[in-house]
JSON list of C-alpha atoms in Angstrom, two decimals:
[
{"chain": "A", "resi": 1, "resn": "UNK", "atom": "CA", "xyz": [0.00, 0.00, 0.00]},
{"chain": "A", "resi": 2, "resn": "UNK", "atom": "CA", "xyz": [2.88, 2.35, 0.70]},
{"chain": "A", "resi": 3, "resn": "UNK", "atom": "CA", "xyz": [3.67, 2.48, -3.02]},
{"chain": "A", "resi": 4, "resn": "UNK", "atom": "CA", "xyz": [0.11, 3.68, -3.77]},
{"chain": "A", "resi": 5, "resn": "UNK", "atom": "CA", "xyz": [0.08, 6.51, -1.24]},
{"chain": "A", "resi": 6, "resn": "UNK", "atom": "CA", "xyz": [2.12, 9.57, -2.04]},
{"chain": "A", "resi": 7, "resn": "UNK", "atom": "CA", "xyz": [3.76, 12.11, 0.21]},
{"chain": "A", "resi": 8, "resn": "UNK", "atom": "CA", "xyz": [1.17, 14.34, 1.97]},
{"chain": "A", "resi": 9, "resn": "UNK", "atom": "CA", "xyz": [-1.56, 11.68, 1.73]},
{"chain": "A", "resi": 10, "resn": "UNK", "atom": "CA", "xyz": [-4.27, 12.31, 4.31]},
{"chain": "A", "resi": 11, "resn": "UNK", "atom": "CA", "xyz": [-4.68, 9.32, 6.62]},
{"chain": "A", "resi": 12, "resn": "UNK", "atom": "CA", "xyz": [-6.90, 8.40, 9.54]},
{"chain": "A", "resi": 13, "resn": "UNK", "atom": "CA", "xyz": [-5.65, 6.30, 12.44]},
{"chain": "A", "resi": 14, "resn": "UNK", "atom": "CA", "xyz": [-7.90, 3.72, 14.08]},
{"chain": "A", "resi": 15, "resn": "UNK", "atom": "CA", "xyz": [-7.06, 1.97, 17.34]},
{"chain": "A", "resi": 16, "resn": "UNK", "atom": "CA", "xyz": [-9.08, -0.29, 19.60]},
{"chain": "A", "resi": 17, "resn": "UNK", "atom": "CA", "xyz": [-8.50, -2.25, 22.76]},
{"chain": "A", "resi": 18, "resn": "UNK", "atom": "CA", "xyz": [-11.01, -4.42, 24.52]},
{"chain": "A", "resi": 19, "resn": "UNK", "atom": "CA", "xyz": [-11.44, -4.48, 28.26]},
{"chain": "A", "resi": 20, "resn": "UNK", "atom": "CA", "xyz": [-9.65, -7.84, 28.31]},
{"chain": "A", "resi": 21, "resn": "UNK", "atom": "CA", "xyz": [-6.69, -6.44, 26.37]},
{"chain": "A", "resi": 22, "resn": "UNK", "atom": "CA", "xyz": [-6.49, -3.53, 28.82]},
{"chain": "A", "resi": 23, "resn": "UNK", "atom": "CA", "xyz": [-6.26, -6.02, 31.69]},
{"chain": "A", "resi": 24, "resn": "UNK", "atom": "CA", "xyz": [-3.35, -7.66, 29.88]},
{"chain": "A", "resi": 25, "resn": "UNK", "atom": "CA", "xyz": [-1.51, -4.32, 29.80]},
{"chain": "A", "resi": 26, "resn": "UNK", "atom": "CA", "xyz": [-2.11, -3.43, 26.16]},
{"chain": "A", "resi": 27, "resn": "UNK", "atom": "CA", "xyz": [-2.80, 0.25, 25.67]},
{"chain": "A", "resi": 28, "resn": "UNK", "atom": "CA", "xyz": [-4.53, 2.22, 22.98]},
{"chain": "A", "resi": 29, "resn": "UNK", "atom": "CA", "xyz": [-1.91, 4.97, 23.27]},
{"chain": "A", "resi": 30, "resn": "UNK", "atom": "CA", "xyz": [0.89, 2.61, 22.24]},
{"chain": "A", "resi": 31, "resn": "UNK", "atom": "CA", "xyz": [-1.09, 1.64, 19.13]},
{"chain": "A", "resi": 32, "resn": "UNK", "atom": "CA", "xyz": [-1.66, 5.31, 18.24]},
{"chain": "A", "resi": 33, "resn": "UNK", "atom": "CA", "xyz": [2.00, 6.23, 18.84]},
{"chain": "A", "resi": 34, "resn": "UNK", "atom": "CA", "xyz": [3.14, 3.44, 16.50]},
{"chain": "A", "resi": 35, "resn": "UNK", "atom": "CA", "xyz": [0.69, 4.54, 13.81]},
{"chain": "A", "resi": 36, "resn": "UNK", "atom": "CA", "xyz": [1.71, 8.20, 14.16]},
{"chain": "A", "resi": 37, "resn": "UNK", "atom": "CA", "xyz": [5.39, 7.27, 13.72]},
{"chain": "A", "resi": 38, "resn": "UNK", "atom": "CA", "xyz": [4.55, 5.14, 10.70]},
{"chain": "A", "resi": 39, "resn": "UNK", "atom": "CA", "xyz": [2.62, 7.99, 9.05]},
{"chain": "A", "resi": 40, "resn": "UNK", "atom": "CA", "xyz": [5.21, 10.64, 9.93]},
{"chain": "A", "resi": 41, "resn": "UNK", "atom": "CA", "xyz": [8.07, 8.52, 8.52]},
{"chain": "A", "resi": 42, "resn": "UNK", "atom": "CA", "xyz": [6.25, 8.43, 5.18]},
{"chain": "A", "resi": 43, "resn": "UNK", "atom": "CA", "xyz": [5.26, 12.08, 5.10]},
{"chain": "A", "resi": 44, "resn": "UNK", "atom": "CA", "xyz": [1.56, 11.34, 5.46]},
{"chain": "A", "resi": 45, "resn": "UNK", "atom": "CA", "xyz": [-0.79, 13.81, 7.14]},
{"chain": "A", "resi": 46, "resn": "UNK", "atom": "CA", "xyz": [-2.88, 12.45, 10.01]},
{"chain": "A", "resi": 47, "resn": "UNK", "atom": "CA", "xyz": [-6.32, 14.03, 9.68]},
{"chain": "A", "resi": 48, "resn": "UNK", "atom": "CA", "xyz": [-8.02, 12.12, 12.47]},
{"chain": "A", "resi": 49, "resn": "UNK", "atom": "CA", "xyz": [-7.41, 9.70, 15.30]},
{"chain": "A", "resi": 50, "resn": "UNK", "atom": "CA", "xyz": [-10.25, 7.35, 16.13]},
{"chain": "A", "resi": 51, "resn": "UNK", "atom": "CA", "xyz": [-9.98, 5.38, 19.39]},
{"chain": "A", "resi": 52, "resn": "UNK", "atom": "CA", "xyz": [-12.40, 2.81, 20.77]},
{"chain": "A", "resi": 53, "resn": "UNK", "atom": "CA", "xyz": [-11.20, 1.97, 24.24]},
{"chain": "A", "resi": 54, "resn": "UNK", "atom": "CA", "xyz": [-12.86, -0.93, 26.03]},
{"chain": "A", "resi": 55, "resn": "UNK", "atom": "CA", "xyz": [-14.84, -2.12, 23.00]},
{"chain": "A", "resi": 56, "resn": "UNK", "atom": "CA", "xyz": [-14.90, -5.68, 21.70]},
{"chain": "A", "resi": 57, "resn": "UNK", "atom": "CA", "xyz": [-13.96, -6.32, 18.08]},
{"chain": "A", "resi": 58, "resn": "UNK", "atom": "CA", "xyz": [-17.09, -8.45, 17.79]},
{"chain": "A", "resi": 59, "resn": "UNK", "atom": "CA", "xyz": [-19.30, -5.35, 18.08]},
{"chain": "A", "resi": 60, "resn": "UNK", "atom": "CA", "xyz": [-19.94, -3.59, 14.77]},
{"chain": "A", "resi": 61, "resn": "UNK", "atom": "CA", "xyz": [-21.37, -0.45, 16.38]},
{"chain": "A", "resi": 62, "resn": "UNK", "atom": "CA", "xyz": [-18.59, 1.42, 18.21]},
{"chain": "A", "resi": 63, "resn": "UNK", "atom": "CA", "xyz": [-18.45, 5.20, 18.70]},
{"chain": "A", "resi": 64, "resn": "UNK", "atom": "CA", "xyz": [-15.10, 5.90, 17.04]},
{"chain": "A", "resi": 65, "resn": "UNK", "atom": "CA", "xyz": [-15.59, 3.31, 14.31]},
{"chain": "A", "resi": 66, "resn": "UNK", "atom": "CA", "xyz": [-18.96, 4.87, 13.50]},
{"chain": "A", "resi": 67, "resn": "UNK", "atom": "CA", "xyz": [-17.31, 8.31, 13.23]},
{"chain": "A", "resi": 68, "resn": "UNK", "atom": "CA", "xyz": [-14.54, 6.86, 11.06]},
{"chain": "A", "resi": 69, "resn": "UNK", "atom": "CA", "xyz": [-17.10, 5.35, 8.70]},
{"chain": "A", "resi": 70, "resn": "UNK", "atom": "CA", "xyz": [-19.04, 8.63, 8.57]},
{"chain": "A", "resi": 71, "resn": "UNK", "atom": "CA", "xyz": [-15.88, 10.67, 7.93]},
{"chain": "A", "resi": 72, "resn": "UNK", "atom": "CA", "xyz": [-14.87, 8.27, 5.14]},
{"chain": "A", "resi": 73, "resn": "UNK", "atom": "CA", "xyz": [-18.05, 9.22, 3.28]},
{"chain": "A", "resi": 74, "resn": "UNK", "atom": "CA", "xyz": [-16.95, 12.89, 3.58]},
{"chain": "A", "resi": 75, "resn": "UNK", "atom": "CA", "xyz": [-13.57, 12.08, 1.98]},
{"chain": "A", "resi": 76, "resn": "UNK", "atom": "CA", "xyz": [-11.65, 13.44, 4.97]},
{"chain": "A", "resi": 77, "resn": "UNK", "atom": "CA", "xyz": [-8.81, 10.97, 4.35]},
{"chain": "A", "resi": 78, "resn": "UNK", "atom": "CA", "xyz": [-7.44, 8.73, 1.63]},
{"chain": "A", "resi": 79, "resn": "UNK", "atom": "CA", "xyz": [-6.46, 5.75, 3.77]},
{"chain": "A", "resi": 80, "resn": "UNK", "atom": "CA", "xyz": [-6.93, 4.26, 7.23]},
{"chain": "A", "resi": 81, "resn": "UNK", "atom": "CA", "xyz": [-3.96, 3.01, 9.22]},
{"chain": "A", "resi": 82, "resn": "UNK", "atom": "CA", "xyz": [-4.38, 0.37, 11.91]},
{"chain": "A", "resi": 83, "resn": "UNK", "atom": "CA", "xyz": [-2.06, -2.01, 13.71]},
{"chain": "A", "resi": 84, "resn": "UNK", "atom": "CA", "xyz": [-3.94, -5.16, 12.76]},
{"chain": "A", "resi": 85, "resn": "UNK", "atom": "CA", "xyz": [-7.09, -5.92, 10.80]},
{"chain": "A", "resi": 86, "resn": "UNK", "atom": "CA", "xyz": [-8.67, -7.37, 13.95]},
{"chain": "A", "resi": 87, "resn": "UNK", "atom": "CA", "xyz": [-8.76, -3.82, 15.34]},
{"chain": "A", "resi": 88, "resn": "UNK", "atom": "CA", "xyz": [-11.58, -3.17, 12.83]},
{"chain": "A", "resi": 89, "resn": "UNK", "atom": "CA", "xyz": [-13.51, -6.39, 13.27]},
{"chain": "A", "resi": 90, "resn": "UNK", "atom": "CA", "xyz": [-13.17, -9.94, 14.49]},
{"chain": "A", "resi": 91, "resn": "UNK", "atom": "CA", "xyz": [-15.98, -11.19, 12.28]},
{"chain": "A", "resi": 92, "resn": "UNK", "atom": "CA", "xyz": [-15.36, -11.49, 8.53]},
{"chain": "A", "resi": 93, "resn": "UNK", "atom": "CA", "xyz": [-18.88, -10.31, 7.74]},
{"chain": "A", "resi": 94, "resn": "UNK", "atom": "CA", "xyz": [-18.43, -7.19, 9.90]},
{"chain": "A", "resi": 95, "resn": "UNK", "atom": "CA", "xyz": [-15.05, -6.58, 8.29]},
{"chain": "A", "resi": 96, "resn": "UNK", "atom": "CA", "xyz": [-16.69, -6.63, 4.88]},
{"chain": "A", "resi": 97, "resn": "UNK", "atom": "CA", "xyz": [-19.27, -4.05, 6.00]},
{"chain": "A", "resi": 98, "resn": "UNK", "atom": "CA", "xyz": [-16.61, -1.73, 7.44]},
{"chain": "A", "resi": 99, "resn": "UNK", "atom": "CA", "xyz": [-14.39, -2.12, 4.37]},
{"chain": "A", "resi": 100, "resn": "UNK", "atom": "CA", "xyz": [-17.27, -1.28, 2.07]},
{"chain": "A", "resi": 101, "resn": "UNK", "atom": "CA", "xyz": [-18.19, 1.79, 4.13]},
{"chain": "A", "resi": 102, "resn": "UNK", "atom": "CA", "xyz": [-14.62, 3.09, 4.20]},
{"chain": "A", "resi": 103, "resn": "UNK", "atom": "CA", "xyz": [-14.06, 2.58, 0.49]}
]
């Protein structure tokens, strides 16, 4: 994907941790920091950070994910960065819905 995106591409960052992941010491801030570094190193412009803290990946309706999907329809960014596809959804059907909405 890096080859497709040029310098100054507008990107959104999406991060999520479930309550269980929080108990295991995983933090949403570490995900965001990694994504910000990744974008900065490529000269991409972060136009939004969307964080769902304490939400399961099995739920399709999440506050930040809903905003991300809405903002995608407004063309506020050209790509979404995330640490792992399971941050978006754990269910393949839900992943298809989110992918369609973002595209």
